CSV table of C-alpha atoms and ligand atoms in Angstrom, one decimal:
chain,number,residue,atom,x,y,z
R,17,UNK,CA,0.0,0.0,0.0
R,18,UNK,CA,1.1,3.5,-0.5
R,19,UNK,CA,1.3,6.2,2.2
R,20,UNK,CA,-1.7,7.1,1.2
R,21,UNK,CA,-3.7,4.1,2.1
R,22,UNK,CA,-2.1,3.7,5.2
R,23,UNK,CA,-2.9,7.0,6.3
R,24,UNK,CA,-6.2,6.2,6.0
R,25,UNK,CA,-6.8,2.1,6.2
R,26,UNK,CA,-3.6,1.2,8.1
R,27,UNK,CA,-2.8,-0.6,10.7
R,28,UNK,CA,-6.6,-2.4,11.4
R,29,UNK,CA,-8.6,-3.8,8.9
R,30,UNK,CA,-12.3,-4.8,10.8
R,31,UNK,CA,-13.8,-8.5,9.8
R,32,UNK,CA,-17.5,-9.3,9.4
R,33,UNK,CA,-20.1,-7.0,11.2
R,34,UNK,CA,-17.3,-5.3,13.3
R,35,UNK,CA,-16.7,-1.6,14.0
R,36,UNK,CA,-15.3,0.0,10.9
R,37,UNK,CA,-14.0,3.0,12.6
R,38,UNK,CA,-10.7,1.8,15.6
R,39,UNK,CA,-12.8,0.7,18.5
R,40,UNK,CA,-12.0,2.5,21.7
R,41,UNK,CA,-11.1,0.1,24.1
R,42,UNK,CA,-11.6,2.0,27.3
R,43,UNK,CA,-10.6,-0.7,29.9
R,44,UNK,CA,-7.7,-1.3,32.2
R,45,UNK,CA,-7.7,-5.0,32.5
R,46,UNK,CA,-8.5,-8.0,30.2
R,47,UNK,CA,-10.2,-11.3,31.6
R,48,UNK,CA,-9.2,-14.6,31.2
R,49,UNK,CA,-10.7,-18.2,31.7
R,50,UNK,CA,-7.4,-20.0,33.7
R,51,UNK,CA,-4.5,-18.9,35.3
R,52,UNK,CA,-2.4,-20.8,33.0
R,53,UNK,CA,-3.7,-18.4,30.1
R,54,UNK,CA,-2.6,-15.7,32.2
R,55,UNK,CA,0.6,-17.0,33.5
R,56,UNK,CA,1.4,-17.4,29.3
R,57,UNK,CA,1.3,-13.4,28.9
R,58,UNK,CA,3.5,-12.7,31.6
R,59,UNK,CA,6.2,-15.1,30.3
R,60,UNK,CA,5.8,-13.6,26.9
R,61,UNK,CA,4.8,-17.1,25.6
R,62,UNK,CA,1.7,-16.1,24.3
R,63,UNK,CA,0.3,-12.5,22.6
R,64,UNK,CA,-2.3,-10.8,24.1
R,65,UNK,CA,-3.7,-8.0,27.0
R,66,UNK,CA,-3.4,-8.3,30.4
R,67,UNK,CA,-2.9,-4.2,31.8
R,68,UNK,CA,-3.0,-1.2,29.6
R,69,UNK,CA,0.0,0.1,31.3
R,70,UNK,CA,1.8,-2.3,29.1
R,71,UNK,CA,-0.4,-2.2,26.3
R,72,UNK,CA,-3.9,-1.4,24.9
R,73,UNK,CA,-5.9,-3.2,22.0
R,74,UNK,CA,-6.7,0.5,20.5
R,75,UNK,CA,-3.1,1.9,20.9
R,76,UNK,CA,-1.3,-1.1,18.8
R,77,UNK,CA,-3.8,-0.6,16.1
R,78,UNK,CA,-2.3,3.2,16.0
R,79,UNK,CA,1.0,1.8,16.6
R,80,UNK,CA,0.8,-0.6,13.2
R,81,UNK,CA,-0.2,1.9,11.4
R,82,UNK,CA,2.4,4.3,12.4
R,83,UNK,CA,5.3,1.4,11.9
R,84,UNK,CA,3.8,0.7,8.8
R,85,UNK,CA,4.1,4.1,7.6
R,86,UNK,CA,7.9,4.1,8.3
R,87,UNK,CA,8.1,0.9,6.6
R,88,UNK,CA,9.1,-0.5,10.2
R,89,UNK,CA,8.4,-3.9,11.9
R,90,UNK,CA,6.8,-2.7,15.3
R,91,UNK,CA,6.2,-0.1,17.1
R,92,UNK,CA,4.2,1.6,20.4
R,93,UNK,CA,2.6,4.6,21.3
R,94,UNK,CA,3.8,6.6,24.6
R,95,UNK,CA,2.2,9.2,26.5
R,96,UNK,CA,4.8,12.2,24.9
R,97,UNK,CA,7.1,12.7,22.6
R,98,UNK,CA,9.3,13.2,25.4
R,99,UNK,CA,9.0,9.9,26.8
R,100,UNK,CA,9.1,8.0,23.2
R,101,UNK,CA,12.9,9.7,23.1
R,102,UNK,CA,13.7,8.7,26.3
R,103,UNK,CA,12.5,5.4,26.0
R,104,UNK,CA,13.9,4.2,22.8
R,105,UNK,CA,17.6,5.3,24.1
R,106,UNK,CA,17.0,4.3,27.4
R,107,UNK,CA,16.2,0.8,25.9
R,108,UNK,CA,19.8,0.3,25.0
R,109,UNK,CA,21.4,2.8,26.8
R,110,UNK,CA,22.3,3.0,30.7
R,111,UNK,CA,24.7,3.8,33.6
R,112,UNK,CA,28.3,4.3,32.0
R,113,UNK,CA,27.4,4.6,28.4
R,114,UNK,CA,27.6,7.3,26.0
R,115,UNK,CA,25.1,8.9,23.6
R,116,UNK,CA,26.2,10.6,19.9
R,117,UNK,CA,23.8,13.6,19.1
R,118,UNK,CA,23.2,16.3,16.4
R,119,UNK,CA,23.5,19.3,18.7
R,120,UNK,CA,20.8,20.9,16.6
R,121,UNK,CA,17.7,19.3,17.8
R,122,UNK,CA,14.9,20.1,19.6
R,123,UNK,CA,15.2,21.8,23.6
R,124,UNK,CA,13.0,19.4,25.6
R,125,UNK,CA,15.3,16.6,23.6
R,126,UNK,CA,18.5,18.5,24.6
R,127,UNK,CA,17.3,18.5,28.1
R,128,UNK,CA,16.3,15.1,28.3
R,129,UNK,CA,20.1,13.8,27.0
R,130,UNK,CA,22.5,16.4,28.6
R,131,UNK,CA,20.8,17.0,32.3
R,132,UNK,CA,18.1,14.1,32.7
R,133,UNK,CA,19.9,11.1,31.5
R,134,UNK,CA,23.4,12.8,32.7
R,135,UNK,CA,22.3,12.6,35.7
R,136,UNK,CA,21.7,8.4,35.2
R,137,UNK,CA,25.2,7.9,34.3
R,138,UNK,CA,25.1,8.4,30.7
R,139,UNK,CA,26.9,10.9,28.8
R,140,UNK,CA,26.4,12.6,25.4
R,141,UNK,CA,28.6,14.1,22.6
R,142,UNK,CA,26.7,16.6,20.7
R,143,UNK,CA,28.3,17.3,16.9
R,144,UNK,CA,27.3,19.7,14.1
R,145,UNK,CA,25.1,18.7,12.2
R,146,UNK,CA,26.9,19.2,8.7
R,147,UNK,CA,30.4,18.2,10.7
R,148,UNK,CA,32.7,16.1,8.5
R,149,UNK,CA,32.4,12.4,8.7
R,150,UNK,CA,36.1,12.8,10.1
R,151,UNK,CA,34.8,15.0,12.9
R,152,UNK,CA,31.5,12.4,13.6
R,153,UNK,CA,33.6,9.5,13.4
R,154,UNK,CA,35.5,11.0,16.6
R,155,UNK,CA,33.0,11.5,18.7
R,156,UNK,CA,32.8,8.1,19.1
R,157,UNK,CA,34.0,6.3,22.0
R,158,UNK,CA,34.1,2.1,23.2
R,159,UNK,CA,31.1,2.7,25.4
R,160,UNK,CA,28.7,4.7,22.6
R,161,UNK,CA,25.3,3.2,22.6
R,162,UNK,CA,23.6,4.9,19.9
R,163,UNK,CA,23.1,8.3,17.4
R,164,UNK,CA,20.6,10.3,17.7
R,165,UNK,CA,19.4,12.9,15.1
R,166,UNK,CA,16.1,15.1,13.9
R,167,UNK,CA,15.1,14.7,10.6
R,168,UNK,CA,14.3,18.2,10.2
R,169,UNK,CA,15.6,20.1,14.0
R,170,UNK,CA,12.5,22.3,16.3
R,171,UNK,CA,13.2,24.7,16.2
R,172,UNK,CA,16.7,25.4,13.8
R,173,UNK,CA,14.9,23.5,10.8
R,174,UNK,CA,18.5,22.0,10.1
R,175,UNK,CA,18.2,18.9,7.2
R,176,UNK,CA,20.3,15.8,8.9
R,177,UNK,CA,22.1,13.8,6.6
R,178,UNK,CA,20.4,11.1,7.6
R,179,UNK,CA,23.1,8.5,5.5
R,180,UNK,CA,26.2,10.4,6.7
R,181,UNK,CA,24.6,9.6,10.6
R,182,UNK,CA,23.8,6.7,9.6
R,183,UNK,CA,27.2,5.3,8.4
R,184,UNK,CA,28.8,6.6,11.0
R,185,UNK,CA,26.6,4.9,13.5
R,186,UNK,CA,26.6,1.4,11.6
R,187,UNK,CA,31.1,1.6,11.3
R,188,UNK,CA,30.5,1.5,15.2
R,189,UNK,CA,27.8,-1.1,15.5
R,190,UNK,CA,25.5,1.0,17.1
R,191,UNK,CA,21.9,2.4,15.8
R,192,UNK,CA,20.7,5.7,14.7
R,193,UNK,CA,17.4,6.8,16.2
R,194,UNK,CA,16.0,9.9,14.0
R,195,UNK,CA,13.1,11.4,15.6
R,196,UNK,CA,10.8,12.3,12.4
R,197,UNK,CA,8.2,14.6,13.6
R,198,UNK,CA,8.6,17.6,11.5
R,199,UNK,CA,9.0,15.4,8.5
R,200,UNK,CA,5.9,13.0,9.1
R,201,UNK,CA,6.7,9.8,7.2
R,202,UNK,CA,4.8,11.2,4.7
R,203,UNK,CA,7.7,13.5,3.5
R,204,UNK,CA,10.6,11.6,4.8
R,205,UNK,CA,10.9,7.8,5.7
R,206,UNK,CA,14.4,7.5,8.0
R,207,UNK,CA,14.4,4.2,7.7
R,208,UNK,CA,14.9,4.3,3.6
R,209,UNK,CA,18.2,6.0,4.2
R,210,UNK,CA,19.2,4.0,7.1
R,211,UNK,CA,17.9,4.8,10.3
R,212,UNK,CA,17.4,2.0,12.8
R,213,UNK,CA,14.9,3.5,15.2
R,214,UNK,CA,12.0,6.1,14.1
R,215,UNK,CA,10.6,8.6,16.8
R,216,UNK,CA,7.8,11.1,17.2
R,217,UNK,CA,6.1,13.4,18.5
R,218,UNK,CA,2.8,12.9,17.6
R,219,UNK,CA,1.4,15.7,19.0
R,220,UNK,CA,2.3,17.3,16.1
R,221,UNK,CA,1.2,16.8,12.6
R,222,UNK,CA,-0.1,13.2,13.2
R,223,UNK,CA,-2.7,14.7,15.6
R,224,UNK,CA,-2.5,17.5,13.6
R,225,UNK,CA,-5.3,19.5,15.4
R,226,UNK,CA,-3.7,20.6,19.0
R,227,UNK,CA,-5.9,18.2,20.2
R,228,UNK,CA,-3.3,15.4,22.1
R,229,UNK,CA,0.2,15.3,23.4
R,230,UNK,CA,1.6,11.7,22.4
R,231,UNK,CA,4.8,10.0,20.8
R,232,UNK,CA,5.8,7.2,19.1
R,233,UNK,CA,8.7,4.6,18.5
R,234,UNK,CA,9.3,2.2,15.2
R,235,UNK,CA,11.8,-0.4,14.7
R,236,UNK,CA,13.4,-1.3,11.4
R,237,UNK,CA,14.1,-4.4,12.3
R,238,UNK,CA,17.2,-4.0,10.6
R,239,UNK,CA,19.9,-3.5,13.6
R,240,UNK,CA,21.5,-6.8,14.4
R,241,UNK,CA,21.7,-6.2,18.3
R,242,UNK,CA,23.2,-10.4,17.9
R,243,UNK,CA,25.8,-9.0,16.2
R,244,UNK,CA,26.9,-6.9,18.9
R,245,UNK,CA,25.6,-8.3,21.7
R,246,UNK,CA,28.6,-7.0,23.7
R,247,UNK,CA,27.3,-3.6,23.5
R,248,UNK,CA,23.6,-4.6,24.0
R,249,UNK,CA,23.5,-7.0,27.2
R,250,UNK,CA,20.0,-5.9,27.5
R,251,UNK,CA,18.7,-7.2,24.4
R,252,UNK,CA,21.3,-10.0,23.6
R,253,UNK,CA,21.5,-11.5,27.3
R,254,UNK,CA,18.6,-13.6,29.2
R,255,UNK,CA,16.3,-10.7,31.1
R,256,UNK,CA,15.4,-12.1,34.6
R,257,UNK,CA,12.5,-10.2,35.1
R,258,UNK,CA,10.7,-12.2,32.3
R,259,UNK,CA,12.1,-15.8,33.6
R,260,UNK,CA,15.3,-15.9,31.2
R,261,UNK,CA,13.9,-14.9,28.1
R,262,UNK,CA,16.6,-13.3,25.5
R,263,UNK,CA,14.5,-10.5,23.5
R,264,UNK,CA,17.1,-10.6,20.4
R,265,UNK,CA,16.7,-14.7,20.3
R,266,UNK,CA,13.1,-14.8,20.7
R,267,UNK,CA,11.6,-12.1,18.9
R,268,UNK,CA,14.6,-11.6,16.2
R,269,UNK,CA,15.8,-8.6,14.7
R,270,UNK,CA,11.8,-7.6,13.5
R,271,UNK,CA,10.9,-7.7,17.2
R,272,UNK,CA,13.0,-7.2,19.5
R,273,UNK,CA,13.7,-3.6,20.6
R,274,UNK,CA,10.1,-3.0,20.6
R,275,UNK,CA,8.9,-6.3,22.4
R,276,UNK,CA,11.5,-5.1,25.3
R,277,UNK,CA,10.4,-1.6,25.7
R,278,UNK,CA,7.2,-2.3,26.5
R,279,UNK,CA,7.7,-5.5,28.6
R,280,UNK,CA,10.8,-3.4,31.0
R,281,UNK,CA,10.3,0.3,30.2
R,282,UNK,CA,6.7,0.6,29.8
R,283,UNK,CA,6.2,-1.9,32.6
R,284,UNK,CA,8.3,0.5,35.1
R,285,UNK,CA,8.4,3.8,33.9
R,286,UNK,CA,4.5,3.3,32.9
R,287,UNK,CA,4.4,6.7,30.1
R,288,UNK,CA,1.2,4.7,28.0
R,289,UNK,CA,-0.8,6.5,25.7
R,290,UNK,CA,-4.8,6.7,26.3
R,291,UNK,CA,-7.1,4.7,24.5
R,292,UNK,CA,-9.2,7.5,23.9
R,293,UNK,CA,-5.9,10.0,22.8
R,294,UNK,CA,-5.0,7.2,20.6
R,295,UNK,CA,-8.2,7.2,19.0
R,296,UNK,CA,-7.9,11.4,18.5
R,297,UNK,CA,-4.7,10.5,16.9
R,298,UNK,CA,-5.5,8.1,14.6
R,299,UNK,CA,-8.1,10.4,13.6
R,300,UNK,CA,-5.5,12.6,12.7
R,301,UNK,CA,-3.5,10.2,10.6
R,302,UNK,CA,-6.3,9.7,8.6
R,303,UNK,CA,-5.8,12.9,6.8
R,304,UNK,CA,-2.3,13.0,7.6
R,305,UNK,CA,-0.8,13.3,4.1
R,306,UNK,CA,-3.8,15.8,3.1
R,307,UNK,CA,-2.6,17.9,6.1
R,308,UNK,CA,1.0,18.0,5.0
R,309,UNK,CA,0.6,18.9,1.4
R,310,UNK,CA,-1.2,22.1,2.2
R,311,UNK,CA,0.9,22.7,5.4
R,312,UNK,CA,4.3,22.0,2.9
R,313,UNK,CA,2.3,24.4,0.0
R,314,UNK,CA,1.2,27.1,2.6
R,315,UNK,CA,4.7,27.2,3.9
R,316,UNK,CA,6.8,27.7,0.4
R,317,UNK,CA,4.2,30.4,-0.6
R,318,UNK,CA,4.7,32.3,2.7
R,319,UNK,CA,8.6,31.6,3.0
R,320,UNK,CA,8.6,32.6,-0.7
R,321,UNK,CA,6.6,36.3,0.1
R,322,UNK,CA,8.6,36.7,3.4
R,323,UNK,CA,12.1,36.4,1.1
R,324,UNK,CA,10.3,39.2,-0.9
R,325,UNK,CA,9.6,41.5,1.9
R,326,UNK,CA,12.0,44.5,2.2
R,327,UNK,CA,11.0,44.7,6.3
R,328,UNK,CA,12.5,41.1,6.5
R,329,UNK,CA,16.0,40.2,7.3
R,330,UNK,CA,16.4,36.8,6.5
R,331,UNK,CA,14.2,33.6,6.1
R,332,UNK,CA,15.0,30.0,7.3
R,333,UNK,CA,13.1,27.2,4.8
R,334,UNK,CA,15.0,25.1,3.1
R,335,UNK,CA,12.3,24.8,0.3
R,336,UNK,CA,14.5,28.4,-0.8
R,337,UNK,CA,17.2,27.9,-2.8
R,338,UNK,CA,19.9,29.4,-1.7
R,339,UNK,CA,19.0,28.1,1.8
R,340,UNK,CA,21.8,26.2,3.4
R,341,UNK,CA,19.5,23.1,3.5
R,342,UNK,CA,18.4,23.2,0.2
R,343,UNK,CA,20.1,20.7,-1.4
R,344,UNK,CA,19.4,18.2,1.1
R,345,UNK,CA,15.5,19.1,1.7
R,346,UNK,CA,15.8,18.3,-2.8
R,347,UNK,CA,17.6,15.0,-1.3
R,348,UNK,CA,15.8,13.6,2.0
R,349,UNK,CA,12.4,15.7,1.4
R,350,UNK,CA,11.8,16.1,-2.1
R,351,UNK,CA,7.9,15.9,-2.1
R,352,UNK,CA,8.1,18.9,0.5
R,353,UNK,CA,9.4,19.9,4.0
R,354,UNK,CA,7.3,21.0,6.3
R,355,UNK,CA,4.9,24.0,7.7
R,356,UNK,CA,7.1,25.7,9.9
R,357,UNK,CA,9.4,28.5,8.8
R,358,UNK,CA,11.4,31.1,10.4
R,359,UNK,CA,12.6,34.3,9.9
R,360,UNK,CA,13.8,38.0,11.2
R,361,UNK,CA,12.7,41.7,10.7
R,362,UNK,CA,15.0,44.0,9.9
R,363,UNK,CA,13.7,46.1,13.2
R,364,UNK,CA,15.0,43.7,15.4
R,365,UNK,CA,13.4,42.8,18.4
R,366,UNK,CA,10.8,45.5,18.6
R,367,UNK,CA,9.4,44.9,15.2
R,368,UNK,CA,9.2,40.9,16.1
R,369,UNK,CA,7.1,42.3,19.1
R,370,UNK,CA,4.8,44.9,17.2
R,371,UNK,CA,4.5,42.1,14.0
R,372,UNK,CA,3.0,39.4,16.5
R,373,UNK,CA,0.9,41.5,18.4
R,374,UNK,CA,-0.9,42.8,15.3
R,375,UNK,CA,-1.6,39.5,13.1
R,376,UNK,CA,-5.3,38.3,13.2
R,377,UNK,CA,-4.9,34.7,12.1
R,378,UNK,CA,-1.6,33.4,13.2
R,379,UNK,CA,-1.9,32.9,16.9
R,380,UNK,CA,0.9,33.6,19.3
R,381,UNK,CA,1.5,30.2,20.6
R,382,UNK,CA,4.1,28.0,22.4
R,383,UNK,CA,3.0,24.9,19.5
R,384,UNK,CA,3.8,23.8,16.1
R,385,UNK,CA,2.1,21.7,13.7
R,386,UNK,CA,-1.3,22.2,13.9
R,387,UNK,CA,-4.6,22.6,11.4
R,388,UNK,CA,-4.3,26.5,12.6
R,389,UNK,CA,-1.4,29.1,11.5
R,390,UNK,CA,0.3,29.8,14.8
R,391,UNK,CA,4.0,31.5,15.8
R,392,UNK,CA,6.5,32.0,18.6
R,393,UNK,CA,9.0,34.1,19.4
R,394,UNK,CA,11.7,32.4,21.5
R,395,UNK,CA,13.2,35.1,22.8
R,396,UNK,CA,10.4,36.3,24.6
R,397,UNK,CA,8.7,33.1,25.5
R,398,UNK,CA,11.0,29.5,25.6
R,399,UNK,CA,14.5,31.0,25.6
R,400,UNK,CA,13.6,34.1,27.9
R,401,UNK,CA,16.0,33.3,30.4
R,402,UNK,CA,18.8,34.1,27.8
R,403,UNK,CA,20.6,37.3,27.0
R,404,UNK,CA,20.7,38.5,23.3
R,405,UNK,CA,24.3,36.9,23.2
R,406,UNK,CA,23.0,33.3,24.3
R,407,UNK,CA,20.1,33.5,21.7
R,408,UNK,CA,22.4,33.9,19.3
R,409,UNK,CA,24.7,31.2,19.7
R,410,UNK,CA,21.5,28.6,20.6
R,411,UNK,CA,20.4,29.6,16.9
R,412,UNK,CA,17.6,31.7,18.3
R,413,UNK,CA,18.7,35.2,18.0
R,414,UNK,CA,16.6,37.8,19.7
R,415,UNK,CA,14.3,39.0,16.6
R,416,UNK,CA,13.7,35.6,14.9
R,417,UNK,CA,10.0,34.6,14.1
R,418,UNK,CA,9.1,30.9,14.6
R,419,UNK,CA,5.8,30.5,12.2
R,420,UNK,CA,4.4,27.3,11.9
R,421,UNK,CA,2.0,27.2,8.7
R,422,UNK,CA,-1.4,25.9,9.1
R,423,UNK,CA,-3.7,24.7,6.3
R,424,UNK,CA,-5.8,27.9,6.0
R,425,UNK,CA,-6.0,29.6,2.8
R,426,UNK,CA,-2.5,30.7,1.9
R,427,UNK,CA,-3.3,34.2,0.3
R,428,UNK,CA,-5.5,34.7,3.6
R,429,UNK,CA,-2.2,34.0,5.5
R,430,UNK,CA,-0.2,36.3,3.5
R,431,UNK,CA,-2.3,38.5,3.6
R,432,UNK,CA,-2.5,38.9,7.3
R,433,UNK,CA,1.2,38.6,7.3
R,434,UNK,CA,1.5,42.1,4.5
R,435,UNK,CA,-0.6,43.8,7.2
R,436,UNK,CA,1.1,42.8,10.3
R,437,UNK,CA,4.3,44.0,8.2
R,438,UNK,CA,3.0,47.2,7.6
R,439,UNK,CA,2.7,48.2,11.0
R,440,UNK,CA,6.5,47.6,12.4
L,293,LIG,C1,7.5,18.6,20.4
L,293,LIG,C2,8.7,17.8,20.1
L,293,LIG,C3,9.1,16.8,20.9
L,293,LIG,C4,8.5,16.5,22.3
L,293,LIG,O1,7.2,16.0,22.1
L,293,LIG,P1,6.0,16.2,23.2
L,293,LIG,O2,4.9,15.4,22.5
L,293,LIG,O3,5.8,17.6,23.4
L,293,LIG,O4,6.5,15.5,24.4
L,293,LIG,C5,10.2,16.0,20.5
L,293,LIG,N1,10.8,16.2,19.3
L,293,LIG,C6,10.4,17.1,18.5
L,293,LIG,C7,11.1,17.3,17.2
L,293,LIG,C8,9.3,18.0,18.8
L,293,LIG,O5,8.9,18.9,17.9
């Protein structure tokens, strides 16, 4: 099927005189006939619900469809996109390993590796994006677990050369996890170029309409954690928390790294998705690659009017040639990028200020990604705590304009844009 389909049909396909729409299924607990049906679950002997903290009927149907967008092999839902990072490299990661990651990526993420898992014993190299493979290559050391990368970076909108990561990662005989939110599988599938592990945030164009915070993981089932089993005791040795079983023997390649996040990580840390959000975002995915066309068209008009503008400085979208990330948005995102563009007026600050407070449709929000045209400015709101200095060296000097590109009608945004313009 193409993207398409699955955007619409994936992932559960009803049989005779059942629901056609995903059923809901709102329940904590599943009931069984013996205790020896049970006691098969919890030994991972046989598939099936026993407690939604693990796992949900409603949010594996999501979950398919998802991995099957990616062209994966498995894959789960998580309550955030924040937990659905943590979890897939705190699945091979832990106490005394390291972490190789594209500095440009987005803050919670930054967070998350050099404070939160820091503080767990596991330490992190951040690179350049577009370092040399010479320069990648040595951030490597013995004890690196995995690479780590955004397809296109929150907020930066840097392109990652998704096959330089992923050669790099693959001489070490580790994975690369690429978290693909802003791309939506629909513009970019990681895996294709080869990433090992797929990420998201799904709170953003999958739900699409601000309506739930959720993440995802996907698995290529390409890594050969058997292969390297001396870097991945926790996949390739017996887990005695499930009576001895070995995830990378039993469930293979395809099966694996997904099977033991949920049965360790979700089973502890407990981040599960809701049935009912589930349901919101699979309502989402069914226009999914509607969604993104418009978003991807709305965006290159605007960018393309902005670049026009005498009031405006520069613009950030790498659907602009002459952008720095043109030639590898024509590369890794050829059918389009994505909604969210930024750029900075000439006036600095002040004019960022006055521009915001006088558009009508583009709401000042701290979101991206949605059915509605919103924007940010960092400076004031996410990075406030930094002086103009800092902002410029985090990429987010003082003035610059985060706009994230709904699906509204694109001379109606441009329009509202002119106007704003006129008054600063
Ligand atoms: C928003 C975002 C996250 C975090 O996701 P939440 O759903 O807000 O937890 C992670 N990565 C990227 C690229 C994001 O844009």
């Amino acid at each position: 099927m193409k993207i398409n389909t699955i955007c619409v049909q994936g992932g559960y396909t009803p049989g005779n005189g059942e629901p056609r729409q995903i059923p809901i299924i709102q329940s904590t607990t599943f009931k069984y006939d013996t205790s020896e049906d049970m006691g098969k679950l919890f030994d991972l002997e046989a598939e099936g619900y026993f407690y939604t903290r693990l796992q949900n009927p409603t949010n594996d149907m999501v979950a398919n469809k998802i991995a099957q967008l990616e062209g994966g092999t498995a894959g789960m839902l998580t309550s955030s996109g924040q937990a659905a990072n943590f979890f897939a490299l705190f699945n091979i990661c832990s106490c005394g390993d390291h972490i190789v990651s594209s500095g440009s990526i987005y803050g919670g993420t930054f967070n998350l590796i050099s404070v939160t898992m820091a503080k767990m014993g596991i330490e992190v190299t951040f690179v350049e994006p577009d370092c040399s493979e010479e320069e990648l290559n040595s951030a490597f050391r013995p004890n690196t677990k995995a690479v780590f990368g955004e397809t296109i970076a929150n907020p930066a909108l840097t392109v990652l050369d998704i096959e330089k990561f992923a050669k790099a990662a693959h001489s070490h005989g580790v994975p690369l996890i690429v978290d693909n939110t802003f791309a939506t599988p629909v513009n970019c599938r990681p895996i294709e170029w080869g990433a090992d592990i797929v990420t998201h945030s799904t709170t953003k164009y999958m739900d699409g309409h601000g309506a739930t915070v959720g993440g995802a993981i996907v698995d290529s089932g390409k890594f050969d954690w058997m292969a390297h089993a001396d870097k991945f005791p926790g996949l390739c040795t017996p887990d005695e928390s499930y009576h001895g079983i070995t995830y990378a023997e039993k469930f293979g390649k395809e099966g694996a790294f997904i099977t033991k996040c949920t049965s360790q990580l979700m089973r502890d840390f407990g981040s599960i998705q809701s049935p009912q959000n589930a349901f919101y975002i699979n309502l989402g995915l069914e226009s999914l690659h509607v969604r993104v066309k418009r978003h991807c068209e709305n965006a290159q008009a605007v960018a393309e009017y902005l670049s026009g503008h005498e009031k405006v400085a520069y613009v950030i979208y790498s659907g602009l040639p002459g952008d720095k990330y043109y030639d590898a948005a024509r590369k890794y995102l050829p059918n389009g990028i994505c909604g969210v563009v930024s750029f900075g007026l000439k006036g600095g600050r002040e004019a960022a200020s006055i521009f915001m407070r006088s558009l009508k449709l583009a709401a000042i929000e701290t979101h991206v990604a949605d059915a509605r045209t919103c924007c940010l400015n960092p400076a004031s709101s996410t990075h406030r705590q930094m002086n103009d200095e800092q902002l410029k060296a985090a990429g987010v000097p003082a003035e610059l304009v985060r706009l994230s590109c709904g699906i509204e009608d694109k001379d109606d945004l441009i329009a509202d844009l002119a106007q704003a313009l006129e008054k600063c």
